[in-house]
Structures are given as structure tokens and as C-alpha cells.
Tab-separated table of C-alpha atoms in Angstrom:
chain	number	residue	atom	x	y	z
R	151	UNK	CA	1.252	11.138	-26.099
R	152	UNK	CA	-1.714	9.636	-23.908
R	153	UNK	CA	-4.104	11.181	-21.813
R	154	UNK	CA	-2.774	8.785	-19.295
R	155	UNK	CA	0.389	6.808	-19.209
R	156	UNK	CA	0.976	3.439	-17.315
R	157	UNK	CA	3.663	4.315	-15.535
R	158	UNK	CA	5.851	2.153	-12.399
R	159	UNK	CA	4.650	5.059	-10.106
R	160	UNK	CA	0.580	4.531	-11.353
R	161	UNK	CA	-1.409	6.094	-13.516
R	162	UNK	CA	-0.222	9.493	-14.971
R	163	UNK	CA	-1.757	12.536	-16.756
R	164	UNK	CA	1.371	14.359	-18.041
R	165	UNK	CA	-0.872	17.658	-19.183
R	166	UNK	CA	-1.839	17.890	-15.616
R	167	UNK	CA	1.152	16.742	-13.914
R	168	UNK	CA	-0.824	14.999	-11.688
R	169	UNK	CA	-1.468	10.781	-10.895
R	170	UNK	CA	-4.479	8.927	-9.843
R	171	UNK	CA	-4.278	6.094	-7.083
R	172	UNK	CA	-0.230	6.004	-7.853
R	173	UNK	CA	1.321	3.132	-5.421
R	174	UNK	CA	4.730	5.701	-5.005
R	175	UNK	CA	5.033	9.049	-3.359
R	176	UNK	CA	3.981	11.584	-5.754
R	177	UNK	CA	3.096	15.313	-5.735
R	178	UNK	CA	-0.083	15.336	-6.358
R	179	UNK	CA	-2.493	12.192	-6.188
R	180	UNK	CA	-6.416	12.298	-7.235
R	181	UNK	CA	-7.235	8.881	-5.315
R	182	UNK	CA	-10.660	7.275	-6.448
R	183	UNK	CA	-11.427	5.716	-2.773
R	184	UNK	CA	-10.206	5.260	1.086
R	185	UNK	CA	-8.898	1.157	0.674
R	186	UNK	CA	-5.265	0.622	1.004
R	187	UNK	CA	-4.641	-0.488	-2.045
R	188	UNK	CA	-5.548	2.719	-4.189
R	189	UNK	CA	-5.115	5.207	-0.998
R	190	UNK	CA	-1.516	5.016	-0.191
R	191	UNK	CA	0.491	7.181	2.315
R	192	UNK	CA	3.284	9.545	1.334
R	193	UNK	CA	1.789	11.799	-1.578
R	194	UNK	CA	2.163	15.473	-0.878
R	195	UNK	CA	-1.526	16.621	-1.942
R	196	UNK	CA	-4.739	14.587	-2.107
R	197	UNK	CA	-7.849	15.294	-3.968
R	198	UNK	CA	-10.763	13.265	-3.218
R	199	UNK	CA	-14.144	12.957	-2.767
R	200	UNK	CA	-15.722	15.226	0.461
R	201	UNK	CA	-16.364	11.325	2.124
R	202	UNK	CA	-13.274	9.622	1.251
R	203	UNK	CA	-11.390	12.564	3.182
R	204	UNK	CA	-12.103	11.561	6.857
R	205	UNK	CA	-11.606	8.177	5.852
R	206	UNK	CA	-7.830	9.130	4.675
R	207	UNK	CA	-7.584	11.303	7.436
R	208	UNK	CA	-8.346	8.273	9.673
R	209	UNK	CA	-6.116	6.007	7.514
R	210	UNK	CA	-2.978	8.004	6.555
R	211	UNK	CA	-3.356	10.916	9.093
R	212	UNK	CA	-3.158	14.874	8.636
R	213	UNK	CA	-1.922	15.640	5.112
R	214	UNK	CA	-2.932	18.438	2.721
R	215	UNK	CA	-6.141	17.060	1.601
R	216	UNK	CA	-8.883	18.453	-1.201
R	217	UNK	CA	-11.752	17.001	-1.561
R	218	UNK	CA	-15.107	17.923	-3.773
R	219	UNK	CA	-18.622	16.735	-4.470
R	220	UNK	CA	-19.275	14.253	-7.375
R	221	UNK	CA	-19.936	16.283	-10.644
R	222	UNK	CA	-18.405	19.361	-9.481
R	223	UNK	CA	-15.950	19.858	-12.168
R	224	UNK	CA	-12.165	21.776	-11.380
R	225	UNK	CA	-9.507	22.576	-13.596
R	226	UNK	CA	-5.498	21.226	-12.976
R	227	UNK	CA	-3.223	22.866	-15.577
R	228	UNK	CA	-5.551	23.110	-18.187
R	229	UNK	CA	-7.081	19.123	-17.458
R	230	UNK	CA	-10.637	19.109	-16.541
R	231	UNK	CA	-11.240	16.890	-13.503
R	232	UNK	CA	-14.472	15.417	-11.962
R	233	UNK	CA	-15.516	12.971	-9.536
R	234	UNK	CA	-18.535	10.265	-10.526
R	235	UNK	CA	-20.265	8.113	-8.301
R	236	UNK	CA	-18.277	3.964	-8.195
R	237	UNK	CA	-21.099	2.635	-6.039
R	238	UNK	CA	-18.202	0.747	-4.345
R	239	UNK	CA	-17.923	1.967	-0.391
R	240	UNK	CA	-18.647	5.201	0.618
R	241	UNK	CA	-16.905	8.200	-1.264
R	242	UNK	CA	-15.475	5.843	-4.302
R	243	UNK	CA	-14.969	7.966	-7.419
R	244	UNK	CA	-14.228	7.637	-10.879
R	245	UNK	CA	-12.291	9.814	-11.891
R	246	UNK	CA	-13.393	11.262	-15.248
R	247	UNK	CA	-10.585	13.472	-17.491
R	248	UNK	CA	-11.006	15.508	-20.394
R	249	UNK	CA	-8.065	18.053	-22.195
R	250	UNK	CA	-8.096	18.325	-26.134
R	251	UNK	CA	-11.157	17.414	-26.691
R	252	UNK	CA	-10.746	13.927	-24.992
R	253	UNK	CA	-11.943	12.177	-22.272
R	254	UNK	CA	-10.448	9.483	-20.211
R	255	UNK	CA	-12.655	7.561	-17.067
R	256	UNK	CA	-10.764	5.688	-14.585
R	257	UNK	CA	-12.998	3.725	-11.921
R	258	UNK	CA	-11.337	2.721	-9.187
R	259	UNK	CA	-13.221	0.087	-8.010
R	260	UNK	CA	-16.708	-0.096	-8.500
R	261	UNK	CA	-20.037	-2.241	-8.323
R	262	UNK	CA	-23.791	-1.774	-10.517
R	263	UNK	CA	-25.923	-2.622	-7.734
R	264	UNK	CA	-27.195	0.226	-5.359
R	265	UNK	CA	-26.262	-0.952	-1.794
R	266	UNK	CA	-28.388	2.657	-0.190
R	267	UNK	CA	-24.702	3.699	1.098
R	268	UNK	CA	-21.971	4.333	-1.592
R	269	UNK	CA	-23.984	6.112	-4.484
R	270	UNK	CA	-25.418	4.870	-7.227
R	271	UNK	CA	-22.578	3.722	-10.122
R	272	UNK	CA	-22.872	6.488	-12.536
R	273	UNK	CA	-22.030	5.332	-15.958
R	274	UNK	CA	-20.192	8.171	-17.392
R	275	UNK	CA	-19.515	8.905	-21.652
R	276	UNK	CA	-15.891	8.710	-22.706
R	277	UNK	CA	-12.951	8.178	-25.117
R	278	UNK	CA	-11.103	5.411	-22.955
R	279	UNK	CA	-12.570	3.533	-19.982
R	280	UNK	CA	-10.072	1.770	-17.503
R	281	UNK	CA	-11.530	-0.684	-15.970
R	282	UNK	CA	-11.463	-2.866	-12.926
R	283	UNK	CA	-11.830	-6.643	-13.192
R	284	UNK	CA	-11.487	-8.318	-9.986
R	285	UNK	CA	-14.550	-10.634	-10.853
R	286	UNK	CA	-13.825	-10.633	-14.759
R	287	UNK	CA	-14.862	-14.291	-15.366
R	288	UNK	CA	-18.515	-15.491	-16.596
R	289	UNK	CA	-18.948	-17.711	-12.918
R	290	UNK	CA	-19.500	-14.243	-11.158
R	291	UNK	CA	-22.764	-13.740	-11.375
R	292	UNK	CA	-24.518	-11.830	-7.563
R	293	UNK	CA	-27.927	-12.931	-6.241
R	294	UNK	CA	-30.046	-9.834	-5.735
R	295	UNK	CA	-28.173	-8.277	-2.541
R	296	UNK	CA	-31.826	-8.282	-0.631
R	297	UNK	CA	-31.866	-12.373	-0.834
R	298	UNK	CA	-28.521	-12.481	0.396
R	299	UNK	CA	-29.178	-9.858	3.777
R	300	UNK	CA	-32.466	-12.431	4.264
R	301	UNK	CA	-30.032	-15.357	4.423
R	302	UNK	CA	-27.924	-13.601	6.514
R	303	UNK	CA	-30.950	-12.373	8.895
R	304	UNK	CA	-31.953	-16.066	9.092
R	305	UNK	CA	-28.576	-17.461	9.976
R	306	UNK	CA	-28.275	-15.420	12.358
R	307	UNK	CA	-31.678	-16.333	14.228
R	308	UNK	CA	-30.639	-19.525	13.923
R	309	UNK	CA	-27.528	-19.297	15.350
R	310	UNK	CA	-29.286	-17.440	18.457
R	311	UNK	CA	-31.711	-20.343	18.711
R	312	UNK	CA	-28.941	-22.940	19.037
R	313	UNK	CA	-27.407	-20.796	21.407
R	314	UNK	CA	-24.598	-19.509	19.317
R	315	UNK	CA	-22.770	-15.652	18.799
R	316	UNK	CA	-23.042	-14.808	14.976
R	317	UNK	CA	-19.406	-13.494	13.945
R	318	UNK	CA	-19.609	-11.935	10.142
R	319	UNK	CA	-16.179	-11.498	8.976
R	320	UNK	CA	-16.581	-8.470	6.465
R	321	UNK	CA	-13.947	-5.809	5.675
R	322	UNK	CA	-13.590	-3.095	8.093
R	323	UNK	CA	-14.238	-0.169	5.302
R	324	UNK	CA	-17.016	-0.735	2.745
R	325	UNK	CA	-18.866	-4.877	3.340
R	326	UNK	CA	-18.801	-3.938	7.288
R	327	UNK	CA	-21.539	-0.590	6.682
R	328	UNK	CA	-23.319	-2.996	4.003
R	329	UNK	CA	-23.867	-5.351	7.049
R	330	UNK	CA	-25.222	-3.062	9.439
R	331	UNK	CA	-27.915	-2.308	6.993
R	332	UNK	CA	-28.287	-5.906	6.106
R	333	UNK	CA	-28.922	-6.626	10.053
R	334	UNK	CA	-30.760	-3.634	10.904
R	335	UNK	CA	-34.556	-4.986	10.521
R	336	UNK	CA	-33.292	-7.467	13.161
R	337	UNK	CA	-33.015	-4.800	15.912
R	338	UNK	CA	-30.598	-6.368	17.621
R	339	UNK	CA	-27.111	-4.922	19.550
R	340	UNK	CA	-23.955	-5.190	17.228
R	341	UNK	CA	-21.200	-5.691	18.332
R	342	UNK	CA	-17.958	-4.658	16.366
R	343	UNK	CA	-13.770	-5.229	16.354
R	344	UNK	CA	-11.790	-2.178	16.600
R	345	UNK	CA	-10.883	-1.741	13.277
R	346	UNK	CA	-14.463	-1.608	11.961
R	347	UNK	CA	-14.839	0.633	15.420
R	348	UNK	CA	-12.731	3.275	13.854
R	349	UNK	CA	-14.348	3.242	10.245
R	350	UNK	CA	-17.271	3.704	11.859
R	351	UNK	CA	-16.683	6.750	13.804
R	352	UNK	CA	-14.753	8.251	10.991
R	353	UNK	CA	-17.926	7.773	8.933
R	354	UNK	CA	-20.377	8.664	11.806
R	355	UNK	CA	-18.253	12.033	12.621
R	356	UNK	CA	-18.602	12.894	8.880
R	357	UNK	CA	-22.231	13.275	9.053
R	358	UNK	CA	-22.920	9.180	7.608
R	359	UNK	CA	-25.722	7.856	9.402
R	360	UNK	CA	-24.883	4.593	10.599
R	361	UNK	CA	-26.833	2.046	12.740
R	362	UNK	CA	-25.326	2.206	16.561
R	363	UNK	CA	-22.512	-0.348	17.226
R	364	UNK	CA	-20.526	-1.336	20.266
R	365	UNK	CA	-17.043	-1.512	20.725
R	366	UNK	CA	-15.712	-4.824	21.745
R	367	UNK	CA	-13.021	-4.149	24.051
R	368	UNK	CA	-11.046	-6.173	26.977
R	369	UNK	CA	-14.031	-5.077	29.178
R	370	UNK	CA	-16.909	-6.619	27.360
R	371	UNK	CA	-17.756	-10.030	29.407
R	372	UNK	CA	-18.270	-13.128	27.555
R	373	UNK	CA	-21.286	-13.681	28.922
R	374	UNK	CA	-22.056	-10.312	26.777
R	375	UNK	CA	-21.335	-11.609	23.816
R	376	UNK	CA	-23.267	-14.746	24.193
R	377	UNK	CA	-25.785	-15.417	21.010
R	378	UNK	CA	-25.072	-12.185	20.252
R	379	UNK	CA	-23.784	-10.721	16.600
R	380	UNK	CA	-20.075	-9.932	16.062
R	381	UNK	CA	-18.777	-8.077	12.832
R	382	UNK	CA	-14.702	-9.102	12.704
R	383	UNK	CA	-12.250	-8.323	10.184
R	384	UNK	CA	-10.840	-11.147	8.226
R	385	UNK	CA	-7.296	-10.588	10.495
R	386	UNK	CA	-9.339	-11.767	13.479
R	387	UNK	CA	-10.565	-14.554	11.676
R	388	UNK	CA	-9.343	-17.786	13.913
R	389	UNK	CA	-7.433	-15.549	16.240
R	390	UNK	CA	-7.153	-15.586	20.224
R	391	UNK	CA	-10.311	-12.442	20.062
R	392	UNK	CA	-12.385	-14.903	18.757
R	393	UNK	CA	-12.412	-16.787	21.247
R	394	UNK	CA	-14.479	-15.337	24.213
R	395	UNK	CA	-17.565	-15.218	21.372
R	396	UNK	CA	-17.299	-19.410	22.198
R	397	UNK	CA	-19.322	-20.985	20.912
R	398	UNK	CA	-19.886	-19.279	17.734
R	399	UNK	CA	-20.444	-19.399	14.072
R	400	UNK	CA	-18.985	-18.061	11.680
R	401	UNK	CA	-19.684	-16.509	8.051
R	402	UNK	CA	-17.441	-14.957	5.574
R	403	UNK	CA	-19.062	-12.465	3.503
R	404	UNK	CA	-17.302	-11.862	0.355
R	405	UNK	CA	-17.393	-12.279	-3.600
R	406	UNK	CA	-14.983	-15.182	-3.356
R	407	UNK	CA	-17.266	-17.289	-1.436
R	408	UNK	CA	-19.072	-17.796	-4.658
R	409	UNK	CA	-16.680	-20.266	-5.467
R	410	UNK	CA	-17.680	-23.025	-2.961
R	411	UNK	CA	-14.368	-24.455	-1.893
R	412	UNK	CA	-13.855	-21.234	-0.638
R	413	UNK	CA	-15.840	-21.713	2.370
R	414	UNK	CA	-13.963	-25.014	3.190
R	415	UNK	CA	-10.717	-23.437	2.862
R	416	UNK	CA	-11.800	-20.904	5.341
R	417	UNK	CA	-13.125	-22.926	7.876
R	418	UNK	CA	-16.102	-21.278	7.610
R	419	UNK	CA	-19.634	-22.517	8.674
R	420	UNK	CA	-21.118	-20.414	6.069
R	421	UNK	CA	-20.284	-18.370	3.072
R	422	UNK	CA	-22.068	-15.530	1.881
R	423	UNK	CA	-21.874	-13.876	-1.479
R	424	UNK	CA	-21.618	-10.293	-0.652
R	425	UNK	CA	-19.574	-8.366	-2.551
R	426	UNK	CA	-18.412	-4.615	-3.226
R	427	UNK	CA	-17.616	-4.902	-6.563
R	428	UNK	CA	-19.229	-5.351	-10.007
R	429	UNK	CA	-19.592	-8.767	-11.070
R	430	UNK	CA	-19.596	-10.659	-14.556
R	431	UNK	CA	-22.444	-8.849	-16.178
R	432	UNK	CA	-21.896	-5.607	-14.147
R	433	UNK	CA	-18.427	-5.523	-15.719
R	434	UNK	CA	-20.460	-5.924	-19.051
R	435	UNK	CA	-22.579	-3.546	-18.704
R	436	UNK	CA	-20.070	-0.670	-17.175
R	437	UNK	CA	-18.042	-0.836	-19.976
R	438	UNK	CA	-20.989	-0.735	-22.782
R	439	UNK	CA	-22.848	2.592	-21.047
R	440	UNK	CA	-19.350	4.179	-21.403
R	441	UNK	CA	-19.932	4.249	-25.207
R	442	UNK	CA	-15.458	3.880	-25.030
R	443	UNK	CA	-13.485	3.413	-28.191
R	444	UNK	CA	-10.858	1.560	-25.775
R	445	UNK	CA	-10.638	0.286	-22.848
R	446	UNK	CA	-7.978	-1.266	-20.496
R	447	UNK	CA	-8.750	-3.374	-18.539
R	448	UNK	CA	-6.691	-3.593	-14.956
R	449	UNK	CA	-6.577	-5.603	-11.555
R	450	UNK	CA	-8.389	-8.844	-11.170
R	451	UNK	CA	-8.631	-10.969	-14.576
R	452	UNK	CA	-7.714	-8.794	-16.825
R	453	UNK	CA	-6.271	-10.972	-19.222
R	454	UNK	CA	-9.462	-12.695	-19.980
R	455	UNK	CA	-11.974	-9.969	-19.433
R	456	UNK	CA	-9.934	-7.844	-22.120
R	457	UNK	CA	-9.869	-11.138	-24.320
R	458	UNK	CA	-13.548	-11.256	-24.399
R	459	UNK	CA	-14.232	-7.686	-25.342
R	460	UNK	CA	-11.869	-7.954	-27.878
R	461	UNK	CA	-13.492	-10.983	-29.268
R	462	UNK	CA	-16.792	-8.901	-28.964
R	463	UNK	CA	-15.588	-5.386	-31.142
R	464	UNK	CA	-14.858	-3.804	-28.064
R	465	UNK	CA	-10.841	-2.203	-28.555
R	466	UNK	CA	-9.170	-3.658	-24.958
R	467	UNK	CA	-5.675	-4.286	-23.486
R	468	UNK	CA	-4.400	-5.331	-20.335
R	469	UNK	CA	-2.985	-3.178	-17.642
R	470	UNK	CA	-1.145	-4.493	-15.437
R	471	UNK	CA	-1.203	-2.422	-11.969
R	472	UNK	CA	-0.107	-2.549	-8.319
R	473	UNK	CA	-4.047	-2.835	-6.964
R	474	UNK	CA	-5.298	-5.930	-5.083
R	475	UNK	CA	-7.835	-7.629	-4.863
R	476	UNK	CA	-8.981	-6.028	-1.292
R	477	UNK	CA	-12.487	-7.627	-1.669
R	478	UNK	CA	-12.879	-10.825	-1.178
R	479	UNK	CA	-12.647	-15.421	-3.047
R	480	UNK	CA	-20.101	-19.995	-7.971
R	481	UNK	CA	-22.986	-20.362	-4.727
R	482	UNK	CA	-26.665	-21.563	-5.118
R	483	UNK	CA	-29.237	-18.875	-6.661
R	484	UNK	CA	-29.270	-17.431	-3.552
R	485	UNK	CA	-25.890	-16.653	-3.222
R	486	UNK	CA	-25.706	-18.379	0.254
R	487	UNK	CA	-23.142	-21.125	-0.217
R	488	UNK	CA	-22.322	-24.375	2.733
R	489	UNK	CA	-19.751	-26.147	2.861
R	490	UNK	CA	-20.039	-28.376	-0.017
R	491	UNK	CA	-17.998	-30.129	-2.495
R	492	UNK	CA	-16.057	-27.848	-4.599
R	493	UNK	CA	-16.643	-26.230	-7.957
R	494	UNK	CA	-13.661	-26.223	-10.206
R	495	UNK	CA	-12.543	-22.720	-10.877
R	496	UNK	CA	-9.938	-23.920	-13.203
R	497	UNK	CA	-11.895	-25.927	-15.342
R	498	UNK	CA	-14.635	-23.570	-15.584
R	499	UNK	CA	-11.974	-20.585	-16.890
R	500	UNK	CA	-10.944	-22.827	-19.311
R	501	UNK	CA	-14.639	-22.889	-21.055
R	502	UNK	CA	-14.526	-19.548	-21.648
């Protein structure tokens, strides 16, 4: 029997009788991070990193939560468990499972570039590695984040000069916090949508130092928001909520923006290739660093990435899970795309 099995409820360790990021309710769940496709309601007991706990409380309400620090070991029915930094969002963790001299690691979602707030990704030696593959195609290669941050700041300054409010579209948990770090040097007041405000409050209450923001409420006047900076989740894009920002320009922050056609399809004024997932090179470097004898590839371009690993001497298999692509949708070398002709992603894939 495998140490971790792929079941209809999720990744299951029979020896320890627990699941990792189950998509159906179970008795005992170990959670890699607080995004909704990995941390679902209905479980009786949750084990997670201590910075993930306040996020789960904010999203799922009161439950039986247990939290530990990275590299802290505990035993569950004789199975040795530990959490290790995944670098995806604040509190995100890889799960190391050891039993009978065999070690498996479940990556959850991860990125290999250190964003300064999520913890530096830590390669964990193991026999078997279960990796995500959200951006598991060679076309996905990220520019250095400082270059992207510079473009975001310049875009904001240009909008202000032209009398426009800058509305940055980003996921409320993860990307929004990174944007605060990117925008910080401008020393401007930052306004946020309520969904981002809720995550900001949960993290601040847990002791995470984040720049101050102001929530947009029905009482926030249009004059106040004129030429300001606003961060909003994708669900707000194009909604009536945005009308009070007029005139405004939208900048979508997502790894999917590397495919130029996605900027046009999102009707965005600018696309910033900023992802909380590993790019192609990051995925390969992470897999190799584990030294794993076997790699299972989940959500994303798992078929392509698994095939590439096999063709390059790393035994791999594709595994279907119910995790989504929470992040995002190629660009110039600086990671910035404006509305320009399409890159034919399908043709690119055929060239692999």
C-alpha cells in the first residue's frame, strides 16, 4: 500500500488515518494553505501552519484547529508529520510524511522566488514528491519580481498624471498582500475592496506587519478615490462597484497575463505577470532538489509536465485532483503586457 493514496475524498494516509487538503469532509485534515480549493469546510479537525489558522478562522469560522510551526515534528498514529515553507502565500506549507523509512512530500501550491512575506520555499528531500503544475508549460517563465513591481509603480504614476484611478485586480489572499509590498515605496494611501480588507484584518490580527489600507465603503466618496490606488478582487472587475472610480485604468495581476490574449479577453488596460505559483523553471528546480525517485503531478498542466519528467529520466505519473487554478491566465522580458496581438498558446504547446 502506498504511504499516500489518491482517493475520491483527497490525498489519504492510511497509516496515519488523515487526509491532506481533502475536497470532501473527513475526520482529520492537514491543510497546506488557506485558499478555498485546498481548505474546505466540513472537516472535524484541521492541522495547519500557525499563520494559516487565523485565515481559516476568517474563512471557515470556528472549528477544531491545531497549528504548528514549520519544521516542527509531530506523530499521528506513528506517522511522522512536519510542515515546511512553500512560498505560495502567507502560512503556505508543504507536508512531509514519514513512515517505515519512507518519506513523501505534498507540495500544495508553491513558488520558488522569495516574495518576502510568504517564507522562502524549502526543498525537502524525499522518496516521493507530489507537485502542483499550474504553470507547467515552458512558456511560463517569470521576470524578476522587482522588475514587475517597478512597472506597476510606473503604471500607477502614469495613471495619476492622466487623472485616472489605478485599479489593480488581484486575489484577496496572497496577491493582494504582495501588491502592498510592491506599492509601498510610492507612499500613497491604498484603498481596498471588502474581501481584501477581511484578509488584511485576519493577518494583521495574527501579528503580520502589513501597510495600512483603507476599506472602501458606501460612504467613500468618488472625490476621495480620484487618482488613487485601489486593490480589488477579480469578482469586482467590471461590476457596478467600480463605477465610483471613474475615470480609472485596470491592471490585472496574474501569471495568466503572460499569454497576451488574456489581457484583451479580460478587457484590462494592463496585465502584470505576477504569480504566486512556480514557473516552468521553478517547477523543474523544485522537483530536482527533492531528489525524489517518483513524482506525482497534480492540478495544472499535469499531463505535459509529467511527460516531460519521464522523458528526462524522472519517473512520474499524472494524478487528477479537485484543486483549481486559484491564481491566474507569454509577455516581454520585464513581465509586462499591454493589449497586443495574441500569443497562440495552443501552438506553443504543440511544440513541446
